[in-house]
């Protein structure tokens, strides 16, 4: 049934390392062979063998409006006709920056880049230059892209593949990255008491998505803001996933915390390669050409990416009800899953933040990386494959989020619930 995918995967492995351009796509932790996608529309992706799936991967978050949204496609067509890249400023990028700055009160200005990795990497350089310090603190299980400084106790694919950091990252650089458990302000205080004067920035996913979904404990983000401010350490919110997803103004608006710098990606590119970082003017003004911190990009502010991003943000801005609708659909799914789990006596925990959720196969609360890692990944793999068989595409790893989009219909939700019931109930 997946003949064409299997054939493509074998061709791919000859010319692409592991057959994929991003490791988790290879299905290593869930077994089986990856499905190759041919096309997608709304809530549905179709593989090269013609099988259709209700999609909760959403390209790992960007597609909050669903696949090939007509307004996004129209904007892309229009932009493409005017040329795909100029390497010069455009009106579109100014409008996108205005939309972002308006949505995020803590951002006075914003610079566009081409990926979340690039956004975070640049924000870290800027924080180091601004503070004149070299250390950074990150939280275990948070993923901030694959830049050298951040591949330390990282989530997402690093967690999925059980890689303890990465060979190739110089020890002298990795030493500058200190890690503490997510949600643990006491551990952070202890690290800062010892090393605070060397620390340029603390970076956090304000709501974690890359060790599965984990919300901050009440007060955690506020305390984080207080302890960093007191020591003149910059607080960086990595809202690559949560920006424009948990709320139009991201997690920082939802929790009313003002970080010094914010990293964005995913939704602001409407499914095209994009990232951005921004924040307080005095910090951002250190960037070239105003200041000495070099940061650049041939395709930064690319007209196609900007067009897709603007089309997406404009819809989100004009229809704020979207967020209630997304949250309700995710809540419906999660509550129903909890019932199924209970009915079948399956030890599992469902974490949800807005329209993102994770089903962890562990009976205990999941509040940090250590508790997430207690999850039974073999059981997750069986669940994943069962769902895929029934036409539901989830991220192929326990340590990722499922994303609900505006394109998921009531019928999609019902079909998904039926699949949950059958798969978790053992009728696979
Ligand atoms: N930060 C976070 C919170 C992310 O989730 C990701 C990607 N999943 C990144 C950074 C890196 O973004 P990209 O894959 O676009 O480089």
CSV table of C-alpha atoms and ligand atoms in Angstrom, one decimal:
chain,number,residue,atom,x,y,z
A,1,UNK,CA,0.0,0.0,0.0
A,2,UNK,CA,2.9,2.3,0.6
A,3,UNK,CA,4.9,0.9,-2.4
A,4,UNK,CA,5.8,4.2,-3.9
A,5,UNK,CA,6.9,5.7,-0.6
A,6,UNK,CA,9.1,2.7,0.0
A,7,UNK,CA,10.6,3.0,-3.4
A,8,UNK,CA,11.2,6.7,-3.0
A,9,UNK,CA,12.8,6.2,0.5
A,10,UNK,CA,15.3,3.7,-1.0
A,11,UNK,CA,16.2,6.1,-3.7
A,12,UNK,CA,16.4,8.9,-1.2
A,13,UNK,CA,18.8,7.0,1.0
A,14,UNK,CA,21.3,6.8,-1.8
A,15,UNK,CA,21.5,10.6,-2.2
A,16,UNK,CA,20.3,12.1,1.1
A,17,UNK,CA,21.8,11.0,4.5
A,18,UNK,CA,19.3,8.7,6.0
A,19,UNK,CA,16.9,9.6,3.2
A,20,UNK,CA,15.6,12.7,4.9
A,21,UNK,CA,16.4,16.3,5.2
A,22,UNK,CA,15.5,16.5,8.9
A,23,UNK,CA,16.1,13.4,11.2
A,24,UNK,CA,12.7,12.8,12.8
A,25,UNK,CA,11.1,12.4,9.4
A,26,UNK,CA,12.8,9.1,9.0
A,27,UNK,CA,10.4,7.4,11.5
A,28,UNK,CA,13.3,5.9,13.4
A,29,UNK,CA,11.7,6.0,16.8
A,30,UNK,CA,8.3,4.7,15.6
A,31,UNK,CA,9.4,2.0,13.2
A,32,UNK,CA,8.3,1.4,9.6
A,33,UNK,CA,9.1,3.6,6.7
A,34,UNK,CA,8.2,7.3,6.3
A,35,UNK,CA,5.4,8.2,4.0
A,36,UNK,CA,6.3,10.6,1.2
A,37,UNK,CA,3.8,13.3,0.7
A,38,UNK,CA,2.5,14.2,-2.7
A,39,UNK,CA,0.1,17.1,-1.9
A,40,UNK,CA,-2.0,18.6,0.9
A,41,UNK,CA,-5.1,20.7,1.2
A,42,UNK,CA,-6.9,22.0,4.3
A,43,UNK,CA,-6.6,19.4,7.1
A,44,UNK,CA,-5.6,16.5,4.8
A,45,UNK,CA,-2.2,15.3,3.4
A,46,UNK,CA,-2.0,12.8,0.6
A,47,UNK,CA,0.9,10.5,0.2
A,48,UNK,CA,2.5,9.4,-3.1
A,49,UNK,CA,0.5,6.1,-2.9
A,50,UNK,CA,-2.8,8.1,-2.8
A,51,UNK,CA,-3.6,7.5,0.8
A,52,UNK,CA,-5.1,10.4,2.7
A,53,UNK,CA,-4.4,11.4,6.3
A,54,UNK,CA,-6.0,14.0,8.6
A,55,UNK,CA,-2.9,15.9,9.5
A,56,UNK,CA,-1.8,17.0,13.0
A,57,UNK,CA,1.8,17.6,12.1
A,58,UNK,CA,0.9,20.8,10.2
A,59,UNK,CA,4.5,21.0,9.0
A,60,UNK,CA,5.5,21.0,12.7
A,61,UNK,CA,3.4,24.0,13.5
A,62,UNK,CA,3.4,26.6,10.8
A,63,UNK,CA,0.1,25.7,9.1
A,64,UNK,CA,-2.3,27.1,11.6
A,65,UNK,CA,-4.8,27.8,8.7
A,66,UNK,CA,-4.3,24.3,7.2
A,67,UNK,CA,-2.5,23.3,4.0
A,68,UNK,CA,-2.7,25.4,0.8
A,69,UNK,CA,-5.0,28.0,2.3
A,70,UNK,CA,-6.5,29.9,-0.7
A,71,UNK,CA,-5.5,33.3,0.6
A,72,UNK,CA,-1.9,32.1,1.1
A,73,UNK,CA,-1.7,30.4,-2.3
A,74,UNK,CA,-3.1,33.6,-3.9
A,75,UNK,CA,-0.6,35.8,-2.2
A,76,UNK,CA,2.2,33.4,-3.2
A,77,UNK,CA,1.1,33.4,-6.9
A,78,UNK,CA,0.9,37.2,-6.9
A,79,UNK,CA,4.3,37.5,-5.3
A,80,UNK,CA,6.0,35.0,-7.5
A,81,UNK,CA,4.9,36.9,-10.6
A,82,UNK,CA,6.8,39.9,-9.3
A,83,UNK,CA,10.0,38.0,-8.9
A,84,UNK,CA,11.1,35.6,-6.3
A,85,UNK,CA,14.0,37.4,-4.7
A,86,UNK,CA,15.8,40.8,-5.1
A,87,UNK,CA,18.3,41.0,-2.3
A,88,UNK,CA,16.9,44.5,-1.7
A,89,UNK,CA,14.3,46.0,0.7
A,90,UNK,CA,10.6,45.6,-0.2
A,91,UNK,CA,7.3,47.0,1.0
A,92,UNK,CA,6.1,43.6,1.9
A,93,UNK,CA,8.8,43.0,4.5
A,94,UNK,CA,8.0,46.4,6.2
A,95,UNK,CA,4.4,45.4,6.4
A,96,UNK,CA,5.2,42.0,7.9
A,97,UNK,CA,7.6,43.6,10.4
A,98,UNK,CA,4.8,46.1,11.3
A,99,UNK,CA,2.3,43.3,11.9
A,100,UNK,CA,4.8,41.4,14.1
A,101,UNK,CA,5.8,44.5,16.1
A,102,UNK,CA,2.1,45.4,16.6
A,103,UNK,CA,1.3,41.9,17.9
A,104,UNK,CA,4.2,41.7,20.3
A,105,UNK,CA,4.4,44.7,22.6
A,106,UNK,CA,7.9,43.7,23.8
A,107,UNK,CA,9.3,43.9,20.3
A,108,UNK,CA,10.3,47.4,19.2
A,109,UNK,CA,11.9,46.1,16.0
A,110,UNK,CA,12.4,42.8,14.3
A,111,UNK,CA,14.9,41.3,11.9
A,112,UNK,CA,13.8,38.6,9.4
A,113,UNK,CA,15.9,35.5,8.9
A,114,UNK,CA,15.3,32.1,7.1
A,115,UNK,CA,14.7,29.6,9.9
A,116,UNK,CA,14.1,29.3,13.6
A,117,UNK,CA,17.6,28.0,14.1
A,118,UNK,CA,19.0,31.2,12.5
A,119,UNK,CA,16.7,33.4,14.6
A,120,UNK,CA,17.9,31.8,17.9
A,121,UNK,CA,21.5,31.7,16.8
A,122,UNK,CA,21.4,35.4,16.0
A,123,UNK,CA,19.6,36.3,19.2
A,124,UNK,CA,22.3,34.6,21.2
A,125,UNK,CA,25.1,36.4,19.4
A,126,UNK,CA,23.3,39.7,20.1
A,127,UNK,CA,22.7,38.9,23.7
A,128,UNK,CA,26.4,38.1,24.2
A,129,UNK,CA,27.4,41.3,22.5
A,130,UNK,CA,25.0,43.4,24.5
A,131,UNK,CA,25.9,42.0,27.8
A,132,UNK,CA,29.6,41.4,27.1
A,133,UNK,CA,29.2,37.9,28.7
A,134,UNK,CA,29.4,34.5,27.1
A,135,UNK,CA,27.4,32.0,29.1
A,136,UNK,CA,23.8,31.0,28.3
A,137,UNK,CA,21.3,29.0,30.2
A,138,UNK,CA,18.7,26.8,28.6
A,139,UNK,CA,16.2,24.3,29.9
A,140,UNK,CA,16.6,20.6,29.5
A,141,UNK,CA,14.3,19.3,26.8
A,142,UNK,CA,13.7,22.7,25.2
A,143,UNK,CA,14.8,22.8,21.5
A,144,UNK,CA,16.0,26.0,20.0
A,145,UNK,CA,17.3,24.8,16.6
A,146,UNK,CA,20.5,23.1,15.8
A,147,UNK,CA,23.1,25.9,16.2
A,148,UNK,CA,26.2,24.7,18.1
A,149,UNK,CA,25.5,26.5,21.4
A,150,UNK,CA,22.0,25.1,21.7
A,151,UNK,CA,22.5,21.4,21.0
A,152,UNK,CA,22.9,20.7,24.7
A,153,UNK,CA,20.3,18.5,26.4
A,154,UNK,CA,17.9,19.5,23.6
A,155,UNK,CA,14.5,18.3,22.8
A,156,UNK,CA,12.8,17.4,19.5
A,157,UNK,CA,14.9,15.2,17.2
A,158,UNK,CA,17.8,15.2,19.7
A,159,UNK,CA,15.5,13.7,22.3
A,160,UNK,CA,13.8,11.4,19.8
A,161,UNK,CA,17.1,9.9,18.7
A,162,UNK,CA,18.5,9.9,22.3
A,163,UNK,CA,21.6,12.0,21.2
A,164,UNK,CA,23.3,13.4,24.3
A,165,UNK,CA,24.2,16.7,22.6
A,166,UNK,CA,26.2,16.3,19.4
A,167,UNK,CA,29.6,15.4,18.2
A,168,UNK,CA,31.1,18.3,16.2
A,169,UNK,CA,30.1,20.9,18.8
A,170,UNK,CA,33.4,22.1,20.3
A,171,UNK,CA,33.5,21.3,24.1
A,172,UNK,CA,34.8,24.9,24.6
A,173,UNK,CA,31.5,26.2,23.2
A,174,UNK,CA,29.2,23.6,24.8
A,175,UNK,CA,30.7,24.5,28.2
A,176,UNK,CA,29.2,27.9,27.8
A,177,UNK,CA,25.7,26.5,27.8
A,178,UNK,CA,24.4,25.6,31.2
A,179,UNK,CA,21.2,23.6,31.5
A,180,UNK,CA,18.5,23.4,34.3
A,181,UNK,CA,15.3,21.4,34.4
A,182,UNK,CA,12.3,23.2,32.9
A,183,UNK,CA,9.8,24.6,35.5
A,184,UNK,CA,12.5,24.6,38.2
A,185,UNK,CA,13.2,28.1,39.3
A,186,UNK,CA,15.2,26.9,42.3
A,187,UNK,CA,17.7,25.1,40.1
A,188,UNK,CA,18.0,28.2,37.9
A,189,UNK,CA,18.6,30.4,41.0
A,190,UNK,CA,21.3,28.1,42.1
A,191,UNK,CA,23.1,28.3,38.7
A,192,UNK,CA,22.8,32.0,38.6
A,193,UNK,CA,24.0,32.4,42.2
A,194,UNK,CA,27.2,30.6,41.1
A,195,UNK,CA,27.6,31.8,37.5
A,196,UNK,CA,25.2,34.7,37.1
A,197,UNK,CA,27.8,37.3,36.3
A,198,UNK,CA,29.0,35.2,33.3
A,199,UNK,CA,25.5,34.7,31.9
A,200,UNK,CA,24.4,36.7,28.9
A,201,UNK,CA,20.9,35.2,28.5
A,202,UNK,CA,18.4,32.7,29.7
A,203,UNK,CA,16.5,31.2,26.8
A,204,UNK,CA,13.2,29.3,27.2
A,205,UNK,CA,10.3,28.0,25.2
A,206,UNK,CA,7.6,29.8,27.3
A,207,UNK,CA,5.3,26.8,26.7
A,208,UNK,CA,7.5,23.8,25.8
A,209,UNK,CA,6.6,22.0,22.6
A,210,UNK,CA,9.8,20.0,21.9
A,211,UNK,CA,9.7,17.5,24.7
A,212,UNK,CA,6.1,17.1,24.0
A,213,UNK,CA,3.8,19.9,25.3
A,214,UNK,CA,4.6,21.1,28.8
A,215,UNK,CA,3.1,24.3,30.1
A,216,UNK,CA,5.0,26.5,32.5
A,217,UNK,CA,4.0,26.1,36.2
A,218,UNK,CA,2.0,29.1,37.6
A,219,UNK,CA,4.5,31.8,38.3
A,220,UNK,CA,7.4,30.2,36.6
A,221,UNK,CA,7.7,32.7,33.7
A,222,UNK,CA,7.2,35.7,36.0
A,223,UNK,CA,9.9,34.5,38.3
A,224,UNK,CA,12.1,33.9,35.3
A,225,UNK,CA,11.6,37.5,34.3
A,226,UNK,CA,12.4,38.7,37.8
A,227,UNK,CA,15.6,36.7,38.4
A,228,UNK,CA,17.0,37.6,35.0
A,229,UNK,CA,16.2,41.3,35.2
A,230,UNK,CA,17.7,41.5,38.7
A,231,UNK,CA,21.1,40.3,37.3
A,232,UNK,CA,20.9,42.1,34.0
A,233,UNK,CA,20.7,38.8,32.1
A,234,UNK,CA,18.6,39.0,29.0
A,235,UNK,CA,15.5,36.8,28.8
A,236,UNK,CA,14.9,35.3,25.4
A,237,UNK,CA,11.5,33.8,24.7
A,238,UNK,CA,11.8,31.2,21.9
A,239,UNK,CA,8.3,31.5,20.4
A,240,UNK,CA,9.1,29.8,17.2
A,241,UNK,CA,6.2,27.4,17.9
A,242,UNK,CA,4.0,29.4,20.2
A,243,UNK,CA,4.2,32.8,18.4
A,244,UNK,CA,0.8,33.5,16.8
A,245,UNK,CA,-0.3,30.0,17.9
A,246,UNK,CA,-1.2,30.1,21.6
A,247,UNK,CA,-2.5,33.7,21.0
A,248,UNK,CA,-1.9,36.2,18.3
A,249,UNK,CA,0.8,37.8,20.5
A,250,UNK,CA,2.2,34.5,21.5
A,251,UNK,CA,2.8,33.1,25.0
A,252,UNK,CA,4.2,36.4,26.2
A,253,UNK,CA,0.8,38.1,25.6
A,254,UNK,CA,-1.1,35.2,27.2
A,255,UNK,CA,1.1,35.2,30.3
A,256,UNK,CA,1.8,39.0,30.2
A,257,UNK,CA,5.6,38.7,30.4
A,258,UNK,CA,7.9,41.0,28.5
A,259,UNK,CA,11.1,39.2,27.4
A,260,UNK,CA,14.1,41.2,26.2
A,261,UNK,CA,14.3,39.3,22.9
A,262,UNK,CA,11.8,37.0,21.1
A,263,UNK,CA,12.5,34.4,18.4
A,264,UNK,CA,9.8,33.6,15.9
A,265,UNK,CA,9.4,31.3,12.9
A,266,UNK,CA,6.9,28.8,11.5
A,267,UNK,CA,3.5,30.6,11.4
A,268,UNK,CA,5.1,34.0,10.4
A,269,UNK,CA,6.2,32.3,7.1
A,270,UNK,CA,2.9,30.6,6.4
A,271,UNK,CA,4.7,27.4,5.5
A,272,UNK,CA,7.7,29.0,3.8
A,273,UNK,CA,11.2,29.0,5.2
A,274,UNK,CA,11.3,31.9,7.7
A,275,UNK,CA,12.5,33.0,11.1
A,276,UNK,CA,12.7,36.3,12.9
A,277,UNK,CA,14.1,37.8,16.1
A,278,UNK,CA,13.3,41.0,17.8
A,279,UNK,CA,13.0,42.9,21.0
A,280,UNK,CA,14.0,46.0,22.9
A,281,UNK,CA,15.3,48.8,20.7
A,282,UNK,CA,18.5,49.4,22.6
A,283,UNK,CA,19.4,45.8,22.1
A,284,UNK,CA,18.3,45.5,18.5
A,285,UNK,CA,20.2,48.7,17.6
A,286,UNK,CA,23.4,46.8,18.2
A,287,UNK,CA,22.8,45.0,15.0
A,288,UNK,CA,24.7,46.0,11.8
A,289,UNK,CA,24.3,48.3,10.0
A,290,UNK,CA,23.5,50.5,13.1
A,291,UNK,CA,25.8,48.7,15.5
A,292,UNK,CA,28.7,46.3,15.4
A,293,UNK,CA,26.9,42.9,15.6
A,294,UNK,CA,27.0,41.3,12.2
A,295,UNK,CA,24.0,39.4,11.0
A,296,UNK,CA,22.9,39.0,7.4
A,297,UNK,CA,21.1,36.8,4.8
A,298,UNK,CA,20.9,36.6,1.0
A,299,UNK,CA,17.3,35.5,1.2
A,300,UNK,CA,16.2,37.2,4.4
A,301,UNK,CA,12.9,38.9,4.0
A,302,UNK,CA,12.3,36.8,0.9
A,303,UNK,CA,9.3,38.2,-0.9
A,304,UNK,CA,7.5,34.8,-1.2
A,305,UNK,CA,8.0,33.9,2.5
A,306,UNK,CA,6.9,37.4,3.5
A,307,UNK,CA,3.8,37.1,1.3
A,308,UNK,CA,2.8,33.8,2.8
A,309,UNK,CA,3.4,35.1,6.3
A,310,UNK,CA,1.5,38.3,5.8
A,311,UNK,CA,-1.5,36.4,4.3
A,312,UNK,CA,-1.5,34.1,7.3
A,313,UNK,CA,-1.1,36.8,9.9
A,314,UNK,CA,-3.7,39.1,8.3
A,315,UNK,CA,-6.3,36.3,8.5
A,316,UNK,CA,-5.4,35.6,12.2
A,317,UNK,CA,-5.6,39.3,13.0
A,318,UNK,CA,-9.0,39.8,11.3
A,319,UNK,CA,-10.6,36.6,12.8
A,320,UNK,CA,-9.5,36.5,16.4
A,321,UNK,CA,-12.2,33.9,17.1
A,322,UNK,CA,-9.9,31.4,15.3
A,323,UNK,CA,-8.0,31.0,18.6
A,324,UNK,CA,-11.2,30.0,20.6
A,325,UNK,CA,-12.2,27.7,17.8
A,326,UNK,CA,-8.7,26.0,17.7
A,327,UNK,CA,-8.6,25.7,21.5
A,328,UNK,CA,-12.1,24.2,21.6
A,329,UNK,CA,-11.2,21.6,19.0
A,330,UNK,CA,-8.0,20.7,20.8
A,331,UNK,CA,-9.9,20.5,24.1
A,332,UNK,CA,-12.6,18.3,22.6
A,333,UNK,CA,-9.9,15.9,21.3
A,334,UNK,CA,-8.0,15.8,24.6
A,335,UNK,CA,-11.0,15.3,26.8
A,336,UNK,CA,-12.2,12.5,24.6
A,337,UNK,CA,-8.8,10.9,24.7
A,338,UNK,CA,-8.7,11.1,28.4
A,339,UNK,CA,-12.0,9.3,28.5
A,340,UNK,CA,-10.8,6.6,26.2
A,341,UNK,CA,-7.6,6.1,28.2
A,342,UNK,CA,-9.6,5.9,31.4
A,343,UNK,CA,-12.1,3.4,29.9
A,344,UNK,CA,-9.3,1.1,28.9
A,345,UNK,CA,-7.2,1.6,32.0
A,346,UNK,CA,-4.2,2.9,30.0
A,347,UNK,CA,-1.6,4.7,32.0
A,348,UNK,CA,-1.1,8.0,30.1
A,349,UNK,CA,-1.1,11.7,30.6
A,350,UNK,CA,-2.5,14.3,28.2
A,351,UNK,CA,-0.9,17.7,28.2
A,352,UNK,CA,-2.5,20.5,26.2
A,353,UNK,CA,-1.7,24.2,25.8
A,354,UNK,CA,-4.2,25.9,23.5
A,355,UNK,CA,-4.2,24.1,20.2
A,356,UNK,CA,-1.1,22.0,20.8
A,357,UNK,CA,-1.1,18.7,22.8
A,358,UNK,CA,0.8,15.6,23.5
A,359,UNK,CA,-0.3,12.2,24.7
A,360,UNK,CA,2.4,10.8,27.0
A,361,UNK,CA,2.4,7.1,27.8
A,362,UNK,CA,3.1,7.6,31.5
A,363,UNK,CA,0.7,7.8,34.4
A,364,UNK,CA,2.6,10.6,36.1
A,365,UNK,CA,2.4,14.3,35.6
A,366,UNK,CA,4.7,15.5,32.9
A,367,UNK,CA,6.3,18.8,33.9
A,368,UNK,CA,9.9,18.6,32.7
A,369,UNK,CA,12.2,16.6,30.5
A,370,UNK,CA,12.9,13.9,33.1
A,371,UNK,CA,9.2,13.2,33.6
A,372,UNK,CA,8.6,13.3,29.8
A,373,UNK,CA,11.3,10.7,29.4
A,374,UNK,CA,9.5,8.3,31.6
A,375,UNK,CA,7.0,7.8,28.8
A,376,UNK,CA,6.8,4.4,27.2
A,377,UNK,CA,8.1,5.1,23.7
A,378,UNK,CA,7.4,1.6,22.4
A,379,UNK,CA,3.8,2.1,23.3
A,380,UNK,CA,3.8,5.5,21.6
A,381,UNK,CA,5.3,3.9,18.5
A,382,UNK,CA,2.4,1.3,18.4
A,383,UNK,CA,-0.1,4.1,18.9
A,384,UNK,CA,1.5,6.2,16.2
A,385,UNK,CA,1.4,3.4,13.7
A,386,UNK,CA,-2.2,2.5,14.6
A,387,UNK,CA,-3.3,6.0,14.0
A,388,UNK,CA,-1.4,6.3,10.7
A,389,UNK,CA,-3.1,3.0,9.6
A,390,UNK,CA,-6.4,4.7,10.3
A,391,UNK,CA,-5.6,7.8,8.4
A,392,UNK,CA,-4.4,10.1,11.1
A,393,UNK,CA,-0.9,11.6,10.8
A,394,UNK,CA,0.8,12.5,14.1
A,395,UNK,CA,4.4,13.6,14.6
A,396,UNK,CA,6.5,10.5,14.5
A,397,UNK,CA,7.9,10.9,18.0
A,398,UNK,CA,6.7,10.9,21.6
A,399,UNK,CA,8.6,14.2,22.2
A,400,UNK,CA,6.6,16.4,19.9
A,401,UNK,CA,3.3,18.3,19.8
A,402,UNK,CA,0.1,17.6,17.8
A,403,UNK,CA,-1.2,20.8,16.2
A,404,UNK,CA,-4.8,21.5,15.5
A,405,UNK,CA,-5.5,23.9,12.6
A,406,UNK,CA,-8.4,26.1,11.6
A,407,UNK,CA,-9.0,23.6,8.7
A,408,UNK,CA,-9.9,20.7,11.0
A,409,UNK,CA,-13.6,20.2,10.6
A,410,UNK,CA,-16.0,18.7,13.0
A,411,UNK,CA,-16.0,15.6,10.8
A,412,UNK,CA,-12.2,15.4,11.0
A,413,UNK,CA,-12.4,15.6,14.8
A,414,UNK,CA,-15.0,12.9,14.9
A,415,UNK,CA,-12.9,10.6,12.7
A,416,UNK,CA,-9.9,11.3,14.8
A,417,UNK,CA,-11.8,10.4,18.0
A,418,UNK,CA,-13.0,7.1,16.3
A,419,UNK,CA,-9.4,6.3,15.6
A,420,UNK,CA,-8.3,7.1,19.2
A,421,UNK,CA,-11.0,4.8,20.4
A,422,UNK,CA,-10.0,2.0,18.1
A,423,UNK,CA,-6.3,2.3,18.5
A,424,UNK,CA,-6.1,2.9,22.2
A,425,UNK,CA,-8.8,0.4,22.8
A,426,UNK,CA,-6.6,-2.2,21.1
A,427,UNK,CA,-8.8,-2.7,18.1
A,428,UNK,CA,-6.0,-1.9,15.7
B,1,LIG,N1,12.9,26.9,18.3
B,1,LIG,C1,11.8,26.1,18.5
B,1,LIG,C2,11.0,26.3,19.8
B,1,LIG,C3,11.5,25.2,17.6
B,1,LIG,O1,10.4,24.4,17.8
B,1,LIG,C4,12.2,25.0,16.4
B,1,LIG,C5,11.9,24.0,15.3
B,1,LIG,N2,11.0,23.0,15.6
B,1,LIG,C6,13.3,25.9,16.2
B,1,LIG,C7,13.6,26.8,17.2
B,1,LIG,C8,14.2,25.7,15.0
B,1,LIG,O2,13.5,26.2,13.9
B,1,LIG,P1,13.9,25.7,12.4
B,1,LIG,O3,13.6,24.2,12.4
B,1,LIG,O4,13.1,26.5,11.5
B,1,LIG,O5,15.3,26.0,12.3
